mmCIF file of C-alpha atoms in Angstrom:
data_model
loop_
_atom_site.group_PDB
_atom_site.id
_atom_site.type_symbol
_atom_site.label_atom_id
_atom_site.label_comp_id
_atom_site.label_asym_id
_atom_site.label_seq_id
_atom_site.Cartn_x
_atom_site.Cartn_y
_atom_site.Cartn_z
ATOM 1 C CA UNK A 15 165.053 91.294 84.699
ATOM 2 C CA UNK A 16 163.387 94.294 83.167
ATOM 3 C CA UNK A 17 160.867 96.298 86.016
ATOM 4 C CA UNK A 18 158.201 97.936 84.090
ATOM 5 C CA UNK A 19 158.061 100.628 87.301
ATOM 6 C CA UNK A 20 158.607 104.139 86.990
ATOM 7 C CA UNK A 21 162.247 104.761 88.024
ATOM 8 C CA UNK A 22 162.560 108.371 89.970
ATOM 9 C CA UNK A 23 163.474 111.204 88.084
ATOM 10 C CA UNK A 24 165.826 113.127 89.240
ATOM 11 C CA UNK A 25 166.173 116.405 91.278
ATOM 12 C CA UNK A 26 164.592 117.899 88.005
ATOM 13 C CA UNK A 27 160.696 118.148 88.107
ATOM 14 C CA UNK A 28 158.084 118.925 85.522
ATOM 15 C CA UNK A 29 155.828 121.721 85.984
ATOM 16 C CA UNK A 30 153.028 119.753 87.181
ATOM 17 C CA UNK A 31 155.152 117.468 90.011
ATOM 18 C CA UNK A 32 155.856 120.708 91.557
ATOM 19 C CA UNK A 33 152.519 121.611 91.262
ATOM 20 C CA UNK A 34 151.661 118.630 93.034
ATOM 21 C CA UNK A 35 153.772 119.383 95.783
ATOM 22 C CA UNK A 36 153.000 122.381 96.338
ATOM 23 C CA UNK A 37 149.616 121.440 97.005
ATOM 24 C CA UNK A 38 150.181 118.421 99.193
ATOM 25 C CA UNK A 39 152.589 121.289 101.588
ATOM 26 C CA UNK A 40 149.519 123.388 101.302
ATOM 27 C CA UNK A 41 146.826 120.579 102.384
ATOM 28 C CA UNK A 42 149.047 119.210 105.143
ATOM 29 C CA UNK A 43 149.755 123.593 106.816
ATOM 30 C CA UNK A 44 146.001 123.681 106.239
ATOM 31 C CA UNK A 45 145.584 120.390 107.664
ATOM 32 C CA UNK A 46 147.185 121.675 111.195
ATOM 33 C CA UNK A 47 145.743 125.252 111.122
ATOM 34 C CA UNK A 48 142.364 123.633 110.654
ATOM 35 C CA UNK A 49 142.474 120.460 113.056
ATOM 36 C CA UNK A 50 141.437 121.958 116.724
ATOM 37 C CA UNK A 51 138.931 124.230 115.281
ATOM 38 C CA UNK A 52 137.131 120.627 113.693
ATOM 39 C CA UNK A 53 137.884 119.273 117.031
ATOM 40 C CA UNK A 54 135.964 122.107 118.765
ATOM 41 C CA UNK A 55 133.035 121.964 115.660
ATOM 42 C CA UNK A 56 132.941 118.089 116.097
ATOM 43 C CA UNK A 57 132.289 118.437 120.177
ATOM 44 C CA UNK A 58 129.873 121.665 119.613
ATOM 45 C CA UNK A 59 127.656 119.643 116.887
ATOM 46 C CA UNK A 60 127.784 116.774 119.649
ATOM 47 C CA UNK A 61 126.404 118.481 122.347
ATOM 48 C CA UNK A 62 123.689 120.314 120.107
ATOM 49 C CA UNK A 63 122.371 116.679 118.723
ATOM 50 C CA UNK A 64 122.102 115.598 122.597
ATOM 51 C CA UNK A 65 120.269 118.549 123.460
ATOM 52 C CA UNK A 66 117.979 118.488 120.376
ATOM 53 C CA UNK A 67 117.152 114.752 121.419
ATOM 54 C CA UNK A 68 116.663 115.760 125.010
ATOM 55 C CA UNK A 69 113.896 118.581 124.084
ATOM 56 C CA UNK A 70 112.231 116.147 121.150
ATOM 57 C CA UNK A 71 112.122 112.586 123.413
ATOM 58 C CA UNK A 72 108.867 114.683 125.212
ATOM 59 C CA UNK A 73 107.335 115.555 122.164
ATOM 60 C CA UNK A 74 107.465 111.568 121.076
ATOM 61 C CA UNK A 75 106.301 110.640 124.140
ATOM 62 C CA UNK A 76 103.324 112.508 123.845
ATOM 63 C CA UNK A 77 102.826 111.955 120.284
ATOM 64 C CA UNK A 78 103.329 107.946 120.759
ATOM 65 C CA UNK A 79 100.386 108.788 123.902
ATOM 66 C CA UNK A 80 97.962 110.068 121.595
ATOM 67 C CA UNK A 81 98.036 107.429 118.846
ATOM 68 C CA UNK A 82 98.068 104.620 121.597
ATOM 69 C CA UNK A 83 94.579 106.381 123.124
ATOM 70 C CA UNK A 84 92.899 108.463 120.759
ATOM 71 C CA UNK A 85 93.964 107.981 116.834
ATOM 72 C CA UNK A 86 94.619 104.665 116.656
ATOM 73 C CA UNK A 87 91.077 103.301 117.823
ATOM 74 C CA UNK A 88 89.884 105.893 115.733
ATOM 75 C CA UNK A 89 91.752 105.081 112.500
ATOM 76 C CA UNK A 90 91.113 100.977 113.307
ATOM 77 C CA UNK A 91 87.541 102.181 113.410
ATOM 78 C CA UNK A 92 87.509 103.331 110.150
ATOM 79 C CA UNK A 93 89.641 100.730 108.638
ATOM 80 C CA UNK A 94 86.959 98.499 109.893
ATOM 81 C CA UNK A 95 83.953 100.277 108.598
ATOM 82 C CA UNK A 96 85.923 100.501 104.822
ATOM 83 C CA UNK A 97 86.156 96.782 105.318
ATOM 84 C CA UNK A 98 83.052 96.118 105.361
ATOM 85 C CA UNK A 99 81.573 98.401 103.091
ATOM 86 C CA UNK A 100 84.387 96.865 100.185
ATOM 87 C CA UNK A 101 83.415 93.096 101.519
ATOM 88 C CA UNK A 102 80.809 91.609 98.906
ATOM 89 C CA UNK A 103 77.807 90.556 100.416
ATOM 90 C CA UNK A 104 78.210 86.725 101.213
ATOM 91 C CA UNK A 105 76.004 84.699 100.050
ATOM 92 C CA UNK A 106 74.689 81.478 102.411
ATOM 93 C CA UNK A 107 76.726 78.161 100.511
ATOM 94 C CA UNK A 108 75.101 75.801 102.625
ATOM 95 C CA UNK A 109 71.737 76.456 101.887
ATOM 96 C CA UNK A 110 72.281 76.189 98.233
ATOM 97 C CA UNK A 111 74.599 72.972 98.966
ATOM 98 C CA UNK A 112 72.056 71.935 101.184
ATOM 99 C CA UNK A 113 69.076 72.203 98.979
ATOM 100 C CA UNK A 114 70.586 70.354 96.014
ATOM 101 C CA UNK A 115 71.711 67.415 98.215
ATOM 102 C CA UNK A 116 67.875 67.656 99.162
ATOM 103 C CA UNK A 117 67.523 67.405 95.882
ATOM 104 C CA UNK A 118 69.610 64.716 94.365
ATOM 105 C CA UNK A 119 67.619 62.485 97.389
ATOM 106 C CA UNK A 120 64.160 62.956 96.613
ATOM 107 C CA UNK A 121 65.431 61.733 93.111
ATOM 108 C CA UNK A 122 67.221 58.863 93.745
ATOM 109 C CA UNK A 123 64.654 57.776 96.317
ATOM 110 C CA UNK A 124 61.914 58.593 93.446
ATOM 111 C CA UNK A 125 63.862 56.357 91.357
ATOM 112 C CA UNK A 126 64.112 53.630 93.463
ATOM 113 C CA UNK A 127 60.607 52.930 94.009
ATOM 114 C CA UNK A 128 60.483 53.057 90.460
ATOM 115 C CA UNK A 129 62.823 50.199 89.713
ATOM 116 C CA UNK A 130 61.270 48.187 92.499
ATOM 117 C CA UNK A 131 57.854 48.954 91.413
ATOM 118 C CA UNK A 132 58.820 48.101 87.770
ATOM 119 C CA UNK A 133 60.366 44.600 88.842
ATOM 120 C CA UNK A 134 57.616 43.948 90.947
ATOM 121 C CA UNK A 135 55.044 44.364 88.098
ATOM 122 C CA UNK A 136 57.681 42.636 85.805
ATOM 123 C CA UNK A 137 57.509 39.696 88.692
ATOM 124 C CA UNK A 138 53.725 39.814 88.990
ATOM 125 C CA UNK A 139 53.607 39.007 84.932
ATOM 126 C CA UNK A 140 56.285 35.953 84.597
ATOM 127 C CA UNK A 141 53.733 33.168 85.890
ATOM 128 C CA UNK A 142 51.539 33.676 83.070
ATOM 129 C CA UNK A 143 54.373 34.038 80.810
ATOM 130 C CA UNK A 144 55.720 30.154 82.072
ATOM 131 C CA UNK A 145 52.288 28.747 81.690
ATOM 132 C CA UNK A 146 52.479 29.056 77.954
ATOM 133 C CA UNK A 147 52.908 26.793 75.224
ATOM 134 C CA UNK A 148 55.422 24.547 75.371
ATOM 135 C CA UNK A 149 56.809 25.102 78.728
ATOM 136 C CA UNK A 150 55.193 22.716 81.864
ATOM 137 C CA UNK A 151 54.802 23.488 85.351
ATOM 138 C CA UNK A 152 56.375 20.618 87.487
ATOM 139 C CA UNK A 153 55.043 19.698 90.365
ATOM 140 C CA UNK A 154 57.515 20.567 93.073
ATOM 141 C CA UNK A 155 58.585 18.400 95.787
ATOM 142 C CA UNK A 156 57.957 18.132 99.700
ATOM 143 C CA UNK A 157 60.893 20.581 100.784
ATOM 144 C CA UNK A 158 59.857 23.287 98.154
ATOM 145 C CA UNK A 159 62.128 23.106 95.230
ATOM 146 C CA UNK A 160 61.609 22.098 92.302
ATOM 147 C CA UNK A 161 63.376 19.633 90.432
ATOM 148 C CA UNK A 162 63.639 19.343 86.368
ATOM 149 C CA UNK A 163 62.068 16.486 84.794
#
């Protein structure tokens, strides 16, 4: 079985593989030259962020003071006011829904009395229609209807 690895060379190295390790011995001395002094930065920068977070949490707390008591009723104020000077005047629905329901009644009541009015006159007119030519009145009988002949 064929490995399609890179088999190691032998004591024998190109320029650039002892390049390579010359830089790796470099990083690694610099690497232990360098390590308490970032030890010592790392603890430094520490206690500088703690003390720059002890002087500002005052400054916040004031800061968060005034927009609780003074700027923030102020700026709700004027969000307020903006509102309703953008708001469009409204205008009053009900009256208009009001005053065609108002409306639609008076005419449907207007034509009601019409139809009844017309049937009544249309009512009034049929016994002098029946007591035309050709058509007799019977007589009706004692309980009130009246019977065909």
């Amino acid at each position: 079985m064929m490995s399609i690895r890179r088999k190691p060379r032998g004591v024998s190295l190109s320029r650039f593989g002892r390049m390579q390790m010359a830089c790796r011995m470099g990083a690694s001395s610099a690497a232990e030259r360098i390590g308490p002094a970032a030890r010592g930065a790392r603890e430094a920068a520490a206690k500088g962020v703690l003390a720059a977070r002890g002087r500002s949490a005052p400054w916040l707390r004031r800061a968060g003071a005034y927009v609780a008591a003074e700027l923030g009723p102020r700026v709700g104020r004027m969000l307020s006011d903006a509102a309703e000077r953008v708001e469009p005047q409204h205008q009053p629905v009900r009256r208009r829904r009001a005053a065609a329901m108002a409306l639609v009644g008076v005419a449907s009541a207007v034509g009601l009395v019409g139809a009844l009015m017309t049937r009544r006159a249309n009512t009034a007119s049929m016994p002098g229609m029946m007591a035309g030519p050709g058509i007799e009145s019977v007589p009706s009988e004692v309980d009130g209807q009246v019977r065909s002949a």
